[in-house]
XYZ file of N, CA and C in Angstrom:
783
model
N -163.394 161.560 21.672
C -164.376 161.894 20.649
C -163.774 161.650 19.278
N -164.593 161.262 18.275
C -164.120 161.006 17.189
C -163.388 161.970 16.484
N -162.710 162.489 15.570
C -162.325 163.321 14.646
C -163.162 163.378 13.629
N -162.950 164.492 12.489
C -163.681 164.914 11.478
C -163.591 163.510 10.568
N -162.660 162.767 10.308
C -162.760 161.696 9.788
C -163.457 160.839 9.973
N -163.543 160.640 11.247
C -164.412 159.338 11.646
C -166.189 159.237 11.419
N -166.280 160.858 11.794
C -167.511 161.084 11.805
C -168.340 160.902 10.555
N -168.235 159.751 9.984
C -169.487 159.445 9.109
C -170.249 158.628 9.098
N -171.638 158.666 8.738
C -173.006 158.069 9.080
C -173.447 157.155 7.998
N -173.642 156.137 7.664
C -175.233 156.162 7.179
C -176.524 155.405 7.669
N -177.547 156.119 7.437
C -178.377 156.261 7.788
C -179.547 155.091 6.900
N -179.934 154.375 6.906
C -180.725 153.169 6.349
C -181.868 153.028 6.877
N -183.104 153.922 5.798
C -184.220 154.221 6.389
C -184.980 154.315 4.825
N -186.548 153.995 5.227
C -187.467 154.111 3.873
C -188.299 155.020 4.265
N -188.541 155.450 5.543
C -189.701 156.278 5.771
C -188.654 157.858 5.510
N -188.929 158.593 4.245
C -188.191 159.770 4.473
C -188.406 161.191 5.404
N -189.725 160.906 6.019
C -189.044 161.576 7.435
C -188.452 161.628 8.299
N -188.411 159.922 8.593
C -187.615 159.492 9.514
C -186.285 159.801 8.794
N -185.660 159.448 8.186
C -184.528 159.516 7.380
C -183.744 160.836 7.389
N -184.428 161.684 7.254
C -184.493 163.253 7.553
C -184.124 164.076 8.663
N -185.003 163.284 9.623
C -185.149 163.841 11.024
C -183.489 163.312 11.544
N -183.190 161.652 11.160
C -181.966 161.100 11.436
C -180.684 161.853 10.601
N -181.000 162.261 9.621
C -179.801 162.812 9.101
C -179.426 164.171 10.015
N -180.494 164.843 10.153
C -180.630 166.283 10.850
C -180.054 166.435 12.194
N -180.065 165.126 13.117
C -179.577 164.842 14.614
C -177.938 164.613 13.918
N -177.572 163.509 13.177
C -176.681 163.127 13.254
C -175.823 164.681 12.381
N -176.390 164.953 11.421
C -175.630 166.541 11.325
C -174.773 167.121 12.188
N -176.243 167.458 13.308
C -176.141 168.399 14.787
C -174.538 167.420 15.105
N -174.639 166.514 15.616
C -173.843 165.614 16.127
C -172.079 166.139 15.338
N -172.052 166.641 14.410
C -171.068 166.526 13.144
C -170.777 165.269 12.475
N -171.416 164.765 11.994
C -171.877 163.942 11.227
C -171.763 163.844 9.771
N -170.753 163.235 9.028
C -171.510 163.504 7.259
C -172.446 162.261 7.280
N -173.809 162.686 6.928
C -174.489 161.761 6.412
C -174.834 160.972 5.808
N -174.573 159.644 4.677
C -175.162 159.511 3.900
C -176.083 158.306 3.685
N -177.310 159.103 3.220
C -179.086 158.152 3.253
C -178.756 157.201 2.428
N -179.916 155.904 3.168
C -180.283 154.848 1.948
C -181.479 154.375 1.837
N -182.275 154.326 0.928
C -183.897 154.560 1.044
C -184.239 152.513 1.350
N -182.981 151.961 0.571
C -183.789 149.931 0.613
C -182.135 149.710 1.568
N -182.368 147.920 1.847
C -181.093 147.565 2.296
C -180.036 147.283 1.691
N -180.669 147.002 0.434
C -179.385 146.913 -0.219
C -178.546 148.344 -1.275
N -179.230 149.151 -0.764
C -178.490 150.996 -0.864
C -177.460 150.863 0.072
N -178.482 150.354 1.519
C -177.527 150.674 2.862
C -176.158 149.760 2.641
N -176.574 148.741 2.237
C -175.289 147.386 2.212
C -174.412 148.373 1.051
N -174.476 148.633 0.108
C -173.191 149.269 -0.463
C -172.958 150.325 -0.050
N -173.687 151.343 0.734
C -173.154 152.492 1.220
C -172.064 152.201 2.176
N -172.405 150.949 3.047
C -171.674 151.320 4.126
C -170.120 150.705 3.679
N -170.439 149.551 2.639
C -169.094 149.338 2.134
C -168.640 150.002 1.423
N -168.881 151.060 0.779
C -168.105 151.829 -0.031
C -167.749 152.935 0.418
N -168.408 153.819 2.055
C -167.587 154.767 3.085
C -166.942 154.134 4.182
N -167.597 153.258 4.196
C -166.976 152.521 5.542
C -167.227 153.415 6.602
N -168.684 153.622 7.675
C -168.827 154.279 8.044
C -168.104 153.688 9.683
N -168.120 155.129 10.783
C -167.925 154.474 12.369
C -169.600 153.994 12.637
N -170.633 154.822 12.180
C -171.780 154.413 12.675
C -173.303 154.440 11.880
N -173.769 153.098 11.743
C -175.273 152.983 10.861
C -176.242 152.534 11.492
N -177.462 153.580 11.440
C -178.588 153.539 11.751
C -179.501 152.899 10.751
N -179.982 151.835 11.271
C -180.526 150.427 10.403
C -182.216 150.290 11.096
N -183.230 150.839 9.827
C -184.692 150.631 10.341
C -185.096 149.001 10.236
N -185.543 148.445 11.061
C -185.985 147.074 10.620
C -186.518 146.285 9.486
N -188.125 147.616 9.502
C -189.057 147.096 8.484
C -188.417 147.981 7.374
N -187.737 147.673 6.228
C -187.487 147.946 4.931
C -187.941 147.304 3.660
N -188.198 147.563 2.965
C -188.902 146.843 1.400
C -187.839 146.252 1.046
N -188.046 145.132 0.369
C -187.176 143.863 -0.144
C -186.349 142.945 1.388
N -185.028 143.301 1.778
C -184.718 142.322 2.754
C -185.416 143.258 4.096
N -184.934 143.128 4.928
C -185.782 143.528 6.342
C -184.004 143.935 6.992
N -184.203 144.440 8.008
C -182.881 144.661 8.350
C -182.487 144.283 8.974
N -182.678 143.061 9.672
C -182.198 141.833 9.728
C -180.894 141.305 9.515
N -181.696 140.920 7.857
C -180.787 140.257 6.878
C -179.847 141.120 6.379
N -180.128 142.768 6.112
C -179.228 143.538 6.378
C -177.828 143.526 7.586
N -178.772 143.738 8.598
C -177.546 143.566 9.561
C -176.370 142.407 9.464
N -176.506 141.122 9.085
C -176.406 139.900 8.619
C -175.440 140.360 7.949
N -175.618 140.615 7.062
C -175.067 140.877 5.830
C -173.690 141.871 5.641
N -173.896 143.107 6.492
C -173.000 144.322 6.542
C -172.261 143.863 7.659
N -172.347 142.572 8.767
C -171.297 141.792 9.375
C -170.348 141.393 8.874
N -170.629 140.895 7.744
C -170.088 139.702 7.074
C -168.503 140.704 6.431
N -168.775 141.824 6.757
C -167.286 142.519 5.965
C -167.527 144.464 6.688
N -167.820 144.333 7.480
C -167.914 145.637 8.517
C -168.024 145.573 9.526
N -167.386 146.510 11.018
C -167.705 145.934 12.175
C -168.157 147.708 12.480
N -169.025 148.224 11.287
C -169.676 149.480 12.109
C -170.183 149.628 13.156
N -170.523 150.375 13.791
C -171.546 150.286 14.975
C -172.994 150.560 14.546
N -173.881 149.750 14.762
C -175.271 149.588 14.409
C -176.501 149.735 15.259
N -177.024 150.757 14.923
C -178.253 151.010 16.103
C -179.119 150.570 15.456
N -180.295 149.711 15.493
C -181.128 149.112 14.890
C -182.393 149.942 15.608
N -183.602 150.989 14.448
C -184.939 151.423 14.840
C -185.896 150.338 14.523
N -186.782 150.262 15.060
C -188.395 149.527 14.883
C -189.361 150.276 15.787
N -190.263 149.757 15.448
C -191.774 150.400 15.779
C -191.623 149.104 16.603
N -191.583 147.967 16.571
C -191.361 146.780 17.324
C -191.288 146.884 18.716
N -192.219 146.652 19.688
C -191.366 146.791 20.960
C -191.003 145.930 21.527
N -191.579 144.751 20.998
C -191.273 143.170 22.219
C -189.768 142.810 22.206
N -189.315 142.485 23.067
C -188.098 141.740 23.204
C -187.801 141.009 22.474
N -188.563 140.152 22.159
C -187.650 138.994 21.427
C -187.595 139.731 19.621
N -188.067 140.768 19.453
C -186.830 141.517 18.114
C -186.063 142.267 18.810
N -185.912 143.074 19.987
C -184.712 143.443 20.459
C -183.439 142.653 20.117
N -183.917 141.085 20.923
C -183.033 139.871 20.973
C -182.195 139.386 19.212
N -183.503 139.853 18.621
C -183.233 139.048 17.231
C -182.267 140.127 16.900
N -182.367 141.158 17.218
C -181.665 142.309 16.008
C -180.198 141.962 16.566
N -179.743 142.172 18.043
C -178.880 141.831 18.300
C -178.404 140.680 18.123
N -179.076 139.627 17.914
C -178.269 138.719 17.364
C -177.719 138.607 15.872
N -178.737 139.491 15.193
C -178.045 139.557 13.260
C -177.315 140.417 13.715
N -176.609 140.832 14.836
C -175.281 141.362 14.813
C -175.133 143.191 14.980
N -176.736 143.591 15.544
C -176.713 144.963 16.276
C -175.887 145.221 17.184
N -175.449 146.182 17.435
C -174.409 146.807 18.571
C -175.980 147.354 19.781
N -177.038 147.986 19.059
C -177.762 148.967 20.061
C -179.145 148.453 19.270
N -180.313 148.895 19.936
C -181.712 149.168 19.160
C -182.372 149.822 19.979
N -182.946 150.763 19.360
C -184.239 151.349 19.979
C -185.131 151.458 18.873
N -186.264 152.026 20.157
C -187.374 151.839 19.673
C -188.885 153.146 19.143
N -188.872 153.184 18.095
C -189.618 154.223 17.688
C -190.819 154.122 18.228
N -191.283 155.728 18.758
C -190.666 156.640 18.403
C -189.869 156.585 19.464
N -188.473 157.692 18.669
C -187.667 157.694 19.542
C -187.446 159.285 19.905
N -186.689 159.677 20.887
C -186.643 160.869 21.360
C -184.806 161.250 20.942
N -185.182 162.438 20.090
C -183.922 162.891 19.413
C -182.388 162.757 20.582
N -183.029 162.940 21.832
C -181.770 163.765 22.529
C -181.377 162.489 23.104
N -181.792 161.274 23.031
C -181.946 159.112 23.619
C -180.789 158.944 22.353
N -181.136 159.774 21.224
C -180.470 158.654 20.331
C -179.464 159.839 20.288
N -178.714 160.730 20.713
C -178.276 161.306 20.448
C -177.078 160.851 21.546
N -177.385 160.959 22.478
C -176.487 160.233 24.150
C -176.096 159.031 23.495
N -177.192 158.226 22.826
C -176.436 156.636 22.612
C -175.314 157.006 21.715
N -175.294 157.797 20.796
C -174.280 157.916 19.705
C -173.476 158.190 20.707
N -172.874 159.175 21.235
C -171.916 160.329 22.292
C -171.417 159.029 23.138
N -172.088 158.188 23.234
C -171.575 157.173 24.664
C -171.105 155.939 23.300
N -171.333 155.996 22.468
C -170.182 155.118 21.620
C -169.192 155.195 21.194
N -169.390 156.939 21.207
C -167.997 157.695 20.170
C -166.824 157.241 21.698
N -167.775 157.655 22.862
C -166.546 157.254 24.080
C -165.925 156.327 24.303
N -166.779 155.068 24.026
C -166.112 153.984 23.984
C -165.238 153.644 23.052
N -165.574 153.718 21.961
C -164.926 153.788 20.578
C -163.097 154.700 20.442
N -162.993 155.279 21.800
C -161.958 156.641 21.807
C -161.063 156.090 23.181
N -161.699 155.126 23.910
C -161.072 154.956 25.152
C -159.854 154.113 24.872
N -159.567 154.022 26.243
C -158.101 153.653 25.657
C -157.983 152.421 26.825
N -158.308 152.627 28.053
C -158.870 151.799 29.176
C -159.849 151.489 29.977
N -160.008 150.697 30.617
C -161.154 150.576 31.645
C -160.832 150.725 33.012
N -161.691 151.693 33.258
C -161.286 151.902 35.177
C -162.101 151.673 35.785
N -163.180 151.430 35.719
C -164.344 150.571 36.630
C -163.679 149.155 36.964
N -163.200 148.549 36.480
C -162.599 146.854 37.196
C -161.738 146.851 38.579
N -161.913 147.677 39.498
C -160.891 147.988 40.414
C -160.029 148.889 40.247
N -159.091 148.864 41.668
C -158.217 149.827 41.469
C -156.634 149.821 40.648
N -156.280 150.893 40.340
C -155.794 151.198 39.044
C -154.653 150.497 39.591
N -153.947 149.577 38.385
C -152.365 148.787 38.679
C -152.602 147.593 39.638
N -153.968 147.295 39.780
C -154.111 145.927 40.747
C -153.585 144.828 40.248
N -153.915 144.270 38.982
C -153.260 143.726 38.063
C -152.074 143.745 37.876
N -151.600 144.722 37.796
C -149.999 144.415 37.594
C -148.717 144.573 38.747
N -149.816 145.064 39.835
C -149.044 144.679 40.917
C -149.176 143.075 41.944
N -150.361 142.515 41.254
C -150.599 141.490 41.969
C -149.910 140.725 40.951
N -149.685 140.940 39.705
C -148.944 139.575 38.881
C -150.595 138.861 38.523
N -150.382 138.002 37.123
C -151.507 137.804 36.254
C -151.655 136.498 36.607
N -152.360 135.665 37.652
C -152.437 134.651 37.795
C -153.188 133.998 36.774
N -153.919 134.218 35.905
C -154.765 133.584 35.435
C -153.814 133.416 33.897
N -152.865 133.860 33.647
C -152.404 133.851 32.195
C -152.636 135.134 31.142
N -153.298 136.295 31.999
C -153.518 137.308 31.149
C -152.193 138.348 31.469
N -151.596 138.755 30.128
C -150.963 139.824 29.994
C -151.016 140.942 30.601
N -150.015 141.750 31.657
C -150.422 143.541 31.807
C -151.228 143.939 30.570
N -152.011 144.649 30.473
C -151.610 145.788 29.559
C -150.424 146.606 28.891
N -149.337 147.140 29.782
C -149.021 147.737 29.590
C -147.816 146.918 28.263
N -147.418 145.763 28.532
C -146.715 144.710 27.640
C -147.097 145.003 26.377
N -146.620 145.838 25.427
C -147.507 145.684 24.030
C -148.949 146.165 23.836
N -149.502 146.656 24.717
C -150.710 146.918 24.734
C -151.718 145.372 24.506
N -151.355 144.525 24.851
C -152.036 143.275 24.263
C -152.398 142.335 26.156
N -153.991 141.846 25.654
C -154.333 141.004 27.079
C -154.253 139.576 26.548
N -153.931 138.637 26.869
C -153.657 137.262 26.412
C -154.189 136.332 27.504
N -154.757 135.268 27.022
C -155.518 134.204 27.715
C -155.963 133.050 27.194
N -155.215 132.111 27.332
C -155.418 130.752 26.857
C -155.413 130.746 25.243
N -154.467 131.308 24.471
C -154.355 131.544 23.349
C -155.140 132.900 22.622
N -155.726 133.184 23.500
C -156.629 134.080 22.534
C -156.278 135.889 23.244
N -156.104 136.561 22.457
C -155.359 137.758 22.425
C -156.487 139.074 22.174
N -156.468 140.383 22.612
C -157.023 141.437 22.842
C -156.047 142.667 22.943
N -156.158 143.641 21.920
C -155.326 144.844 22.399
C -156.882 146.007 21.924
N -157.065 146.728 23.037
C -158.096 147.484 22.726
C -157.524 148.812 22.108
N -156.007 149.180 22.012
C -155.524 150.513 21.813
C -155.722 150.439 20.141
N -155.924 148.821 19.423
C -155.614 148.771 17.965
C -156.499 148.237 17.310
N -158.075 147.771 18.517
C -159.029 147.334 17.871
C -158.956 145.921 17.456
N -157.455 145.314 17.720
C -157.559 143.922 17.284
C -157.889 142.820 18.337
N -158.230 141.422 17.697
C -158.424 140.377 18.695
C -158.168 139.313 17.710
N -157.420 138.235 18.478
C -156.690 137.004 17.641
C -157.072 135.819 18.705
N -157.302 135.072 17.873
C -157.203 133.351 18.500
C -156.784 132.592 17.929
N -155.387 131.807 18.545
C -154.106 131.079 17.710
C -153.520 131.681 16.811
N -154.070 133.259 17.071
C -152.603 133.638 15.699
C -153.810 134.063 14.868
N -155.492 133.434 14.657
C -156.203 133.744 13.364
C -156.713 135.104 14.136
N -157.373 135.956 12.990
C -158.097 136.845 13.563
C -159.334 136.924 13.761
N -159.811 137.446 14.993
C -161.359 137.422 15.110
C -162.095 138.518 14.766
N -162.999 138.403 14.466
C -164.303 139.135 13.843
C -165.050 139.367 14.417
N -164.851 141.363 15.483
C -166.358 141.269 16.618
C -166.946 142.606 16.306
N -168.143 142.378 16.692
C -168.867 144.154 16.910
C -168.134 144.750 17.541
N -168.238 146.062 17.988
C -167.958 146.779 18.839
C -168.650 146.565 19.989
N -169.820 145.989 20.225
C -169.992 145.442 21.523
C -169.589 144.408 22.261
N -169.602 143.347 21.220
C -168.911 142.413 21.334
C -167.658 142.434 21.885
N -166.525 143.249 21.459
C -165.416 143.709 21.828
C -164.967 144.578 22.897
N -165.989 145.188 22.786
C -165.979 145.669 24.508
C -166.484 145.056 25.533
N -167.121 144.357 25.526
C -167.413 142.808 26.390
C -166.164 142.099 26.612
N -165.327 141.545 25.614
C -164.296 140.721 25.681
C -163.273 141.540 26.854
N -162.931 142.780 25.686
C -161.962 143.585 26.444
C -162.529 143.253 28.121
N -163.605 144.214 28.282
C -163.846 144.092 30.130
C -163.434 142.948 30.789
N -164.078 141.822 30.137
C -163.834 140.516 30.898
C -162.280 139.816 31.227
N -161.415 140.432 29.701
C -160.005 140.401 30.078
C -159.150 141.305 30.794
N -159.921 142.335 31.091
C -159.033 143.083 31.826
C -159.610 142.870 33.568
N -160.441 142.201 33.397
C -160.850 142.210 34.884
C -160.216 140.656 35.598
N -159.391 140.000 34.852
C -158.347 139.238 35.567
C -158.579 138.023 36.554
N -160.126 137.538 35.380
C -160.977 136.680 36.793
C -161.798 137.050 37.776
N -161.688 138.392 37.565
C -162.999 139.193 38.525
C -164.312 138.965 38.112
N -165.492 138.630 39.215
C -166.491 138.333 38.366
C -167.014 140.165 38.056
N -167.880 140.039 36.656
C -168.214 141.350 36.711
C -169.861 141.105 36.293
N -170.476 141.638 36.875
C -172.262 141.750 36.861
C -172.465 142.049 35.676
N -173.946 141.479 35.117
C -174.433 141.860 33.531
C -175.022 143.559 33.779
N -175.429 143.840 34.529
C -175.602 145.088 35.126
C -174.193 145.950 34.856
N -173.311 145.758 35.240
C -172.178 146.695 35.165
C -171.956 146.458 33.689
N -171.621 145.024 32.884
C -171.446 145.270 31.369
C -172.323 145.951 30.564
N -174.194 146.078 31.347
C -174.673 146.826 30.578
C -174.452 148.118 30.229
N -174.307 148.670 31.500
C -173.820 149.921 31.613
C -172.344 150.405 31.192
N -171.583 149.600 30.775
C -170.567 150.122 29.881
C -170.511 149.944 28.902
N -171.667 149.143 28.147
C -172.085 149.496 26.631
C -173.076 150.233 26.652
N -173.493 150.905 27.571
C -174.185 152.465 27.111
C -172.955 153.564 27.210
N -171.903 153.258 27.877
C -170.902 154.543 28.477
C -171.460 154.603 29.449
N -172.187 154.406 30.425
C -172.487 155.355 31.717
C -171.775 154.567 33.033
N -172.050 155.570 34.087
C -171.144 154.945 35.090
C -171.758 154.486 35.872
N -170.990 153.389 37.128
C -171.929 152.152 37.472
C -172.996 153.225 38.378
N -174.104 152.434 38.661
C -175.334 152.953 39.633
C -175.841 153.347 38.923
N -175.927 153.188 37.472
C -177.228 154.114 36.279
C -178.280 152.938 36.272
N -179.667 152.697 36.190
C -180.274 152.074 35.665
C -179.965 151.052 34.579
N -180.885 149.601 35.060
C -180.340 148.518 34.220
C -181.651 147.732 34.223
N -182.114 147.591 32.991
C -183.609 146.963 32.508
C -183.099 145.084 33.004
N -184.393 145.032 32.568
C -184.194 143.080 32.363
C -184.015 142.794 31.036
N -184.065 144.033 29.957
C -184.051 143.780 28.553
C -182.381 144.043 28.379
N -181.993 144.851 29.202
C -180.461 145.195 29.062
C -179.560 143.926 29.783
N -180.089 143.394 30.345
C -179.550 142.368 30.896
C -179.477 141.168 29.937
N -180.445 140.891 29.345
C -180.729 139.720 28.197
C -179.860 140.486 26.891
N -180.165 141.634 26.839
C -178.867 142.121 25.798
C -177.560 141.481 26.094
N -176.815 141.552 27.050
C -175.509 141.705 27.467
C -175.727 139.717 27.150
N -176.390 139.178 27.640
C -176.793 137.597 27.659
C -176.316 137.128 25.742
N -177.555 137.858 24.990
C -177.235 137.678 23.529
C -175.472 138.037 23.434
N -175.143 139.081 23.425
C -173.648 139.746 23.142
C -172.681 138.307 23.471
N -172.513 137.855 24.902
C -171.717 137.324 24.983
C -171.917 135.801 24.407
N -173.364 135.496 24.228
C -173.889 134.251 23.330
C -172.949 134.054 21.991
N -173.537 135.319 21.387
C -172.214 135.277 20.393
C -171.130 135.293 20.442
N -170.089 135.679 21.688
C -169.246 135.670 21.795
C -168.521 134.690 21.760
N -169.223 134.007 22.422
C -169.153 132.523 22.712
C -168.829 131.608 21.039
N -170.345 131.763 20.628
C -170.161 131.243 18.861
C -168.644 131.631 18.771
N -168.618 132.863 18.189
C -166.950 133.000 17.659
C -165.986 132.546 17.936
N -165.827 131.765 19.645
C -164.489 132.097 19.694
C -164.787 129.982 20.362
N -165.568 129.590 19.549
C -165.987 128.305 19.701
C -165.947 127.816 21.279
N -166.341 128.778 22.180
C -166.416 128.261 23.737
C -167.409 127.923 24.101
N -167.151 126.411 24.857
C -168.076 125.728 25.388
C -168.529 126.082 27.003
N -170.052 126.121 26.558
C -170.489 126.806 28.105
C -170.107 125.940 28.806
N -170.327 124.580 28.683
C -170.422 123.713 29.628
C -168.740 123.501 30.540
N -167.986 123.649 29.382
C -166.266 123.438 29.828
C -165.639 124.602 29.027
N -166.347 125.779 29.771
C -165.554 127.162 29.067
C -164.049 127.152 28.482
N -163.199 127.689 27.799
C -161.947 127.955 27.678
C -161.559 129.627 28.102
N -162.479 130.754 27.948
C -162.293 131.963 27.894
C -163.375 132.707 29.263
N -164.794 132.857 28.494
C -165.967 132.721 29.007
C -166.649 132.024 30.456
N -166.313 132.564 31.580
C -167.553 131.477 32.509
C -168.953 132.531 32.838
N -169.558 131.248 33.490
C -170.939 131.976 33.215
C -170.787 132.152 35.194
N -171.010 132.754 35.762
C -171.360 132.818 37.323
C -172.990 132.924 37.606
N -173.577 131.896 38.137
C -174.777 132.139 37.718
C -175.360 132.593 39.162
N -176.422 133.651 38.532
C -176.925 134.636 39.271
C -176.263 135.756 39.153
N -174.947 135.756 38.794
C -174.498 137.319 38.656
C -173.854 137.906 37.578
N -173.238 137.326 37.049
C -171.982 137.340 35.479
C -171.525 136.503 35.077
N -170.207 136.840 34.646
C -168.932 136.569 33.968
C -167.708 137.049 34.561
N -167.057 135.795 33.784
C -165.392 136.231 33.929
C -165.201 134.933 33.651
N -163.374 135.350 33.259
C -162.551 134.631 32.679
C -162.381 132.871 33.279
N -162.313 132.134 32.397
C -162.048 130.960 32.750
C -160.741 130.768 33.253
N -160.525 129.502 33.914
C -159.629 129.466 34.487
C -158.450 129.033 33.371
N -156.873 130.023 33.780
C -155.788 129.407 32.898
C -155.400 128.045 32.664
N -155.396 127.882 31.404
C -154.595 126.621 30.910
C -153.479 126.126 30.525
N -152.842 125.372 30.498
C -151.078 125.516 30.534
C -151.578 124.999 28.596
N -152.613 124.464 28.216
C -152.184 124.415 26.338
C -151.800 125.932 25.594
């Protein structure tokens, strides 16, 4: 769970009930709050607290939050729950692609958005993954594929490109990469699972926090689809002749095969 430090919000909303009602949960939560009525309030709020987590309404006066989200990428890797009245998928799709971590959908039910926060702070606090098999398989079988123990530095390595989840960082050739927190917990899983394929079903469910056998939409599935889309962008991998990324089709992902470059 986070500490008193971590715990700060803001909240990027024009409707001030909504705004209200969100400050009031995230309170409960221990939370410092702080509101932004347009997006570009929210865009300097969040750079000037640097929050762990911002709640971003879509429809806002002047940019849309969107271009917000867009924007508070470009130099923050908060965690971002994106609200709309919106229900169709393809703004689910869009929000996550300007670089949402989560979205739901208004109205929403206080105690939904309250679990999603609680199941980020977990992820956000973990230190490993134990759903990929059993514990030390990896390092008792030896890393065929080119990935690092863990336990080495805390760092997973694969075809140049590097992951330590204890420090939040990720490098390729030495540069550094730039991910959400979903994003990054995607990577992480896929490197620690050592070439294992792992189901979009199971990645969904560990970007909610929950444990496997919970419910998994077709919208959560196309989530996890966008996430690693981008993933992909960043780390310039080609679907067709992966370097990091394979696609298993019909079921997941996992790691491409090692390369001696």
């Amino acid at each position: 769970m986070a500490t008193g430090q971590d715990r700060t919000a803001v909240v990027i909303e024009d409707d001030a009930d909504v705004r209200n009602l969100l400050a009031a949960i995230l309170d409960e939560a221990g939370f410092t709050c702080i509101p932004a009525a347009t997006g570009i309030e929210g865009i300097n709020a969040v750079r000037e607290h640097q929050p762990i987590l911002t709640t971003l309404d879509v429809s806002l006066p002047g940019i849309d939050g969107f271009e917000v989200a867009r924007r508070i990428r470009a130099f923050s890797n908060t965690y971002v729950i994106m609200l709309s009245a919106r229900d169709e998928e393809i703004d689910t799709l869009m929000g996550l692609d300007a670089g949402a971590d989560d979205y739901l959908t208004k109205p929403f039910r206080p105690r939904e958005l309250r679990a999603r926060i609680e199941a980020m702070l977990r992820r956000y606090r973990a230190t490993w993954l134990t759903e990929l098999g059993p514990a030390g398989a990896a390092e008792a079988t030896g890393p065929p594929t080119g990935v690092e123990p863990r336990g080495v530095g805390g760092w997973l390595r694969h075809n140049g490109l590097r992951i330590n989840g204890d420090m939040w960082l990720c490098d390729l050739d030495g540069a550094p990469v730039e991910l959400t927190r979903s994003e990054f917990d995607l990577l992480l899983a896929l490197m620690a699972g050592n070439r294992r394929v792992i189901t979009k079903d199971s990645l969904a469910l560990e970007l909610r926090g929950e444990s496997p056998g919970g419910y998994v939409s077709e919208s959560d599935r196309r989530a996890v689809e966008v996430h690693i889309a981008n993933l992909r962008r960043k780390l310039n991998d080609s679907v067709g002749s992966p370097r990091y990324i394979e696609t298993v089709r019909g079921v997941g992902y996992r790691l491409a095969e090692h390369r001696g470059d």
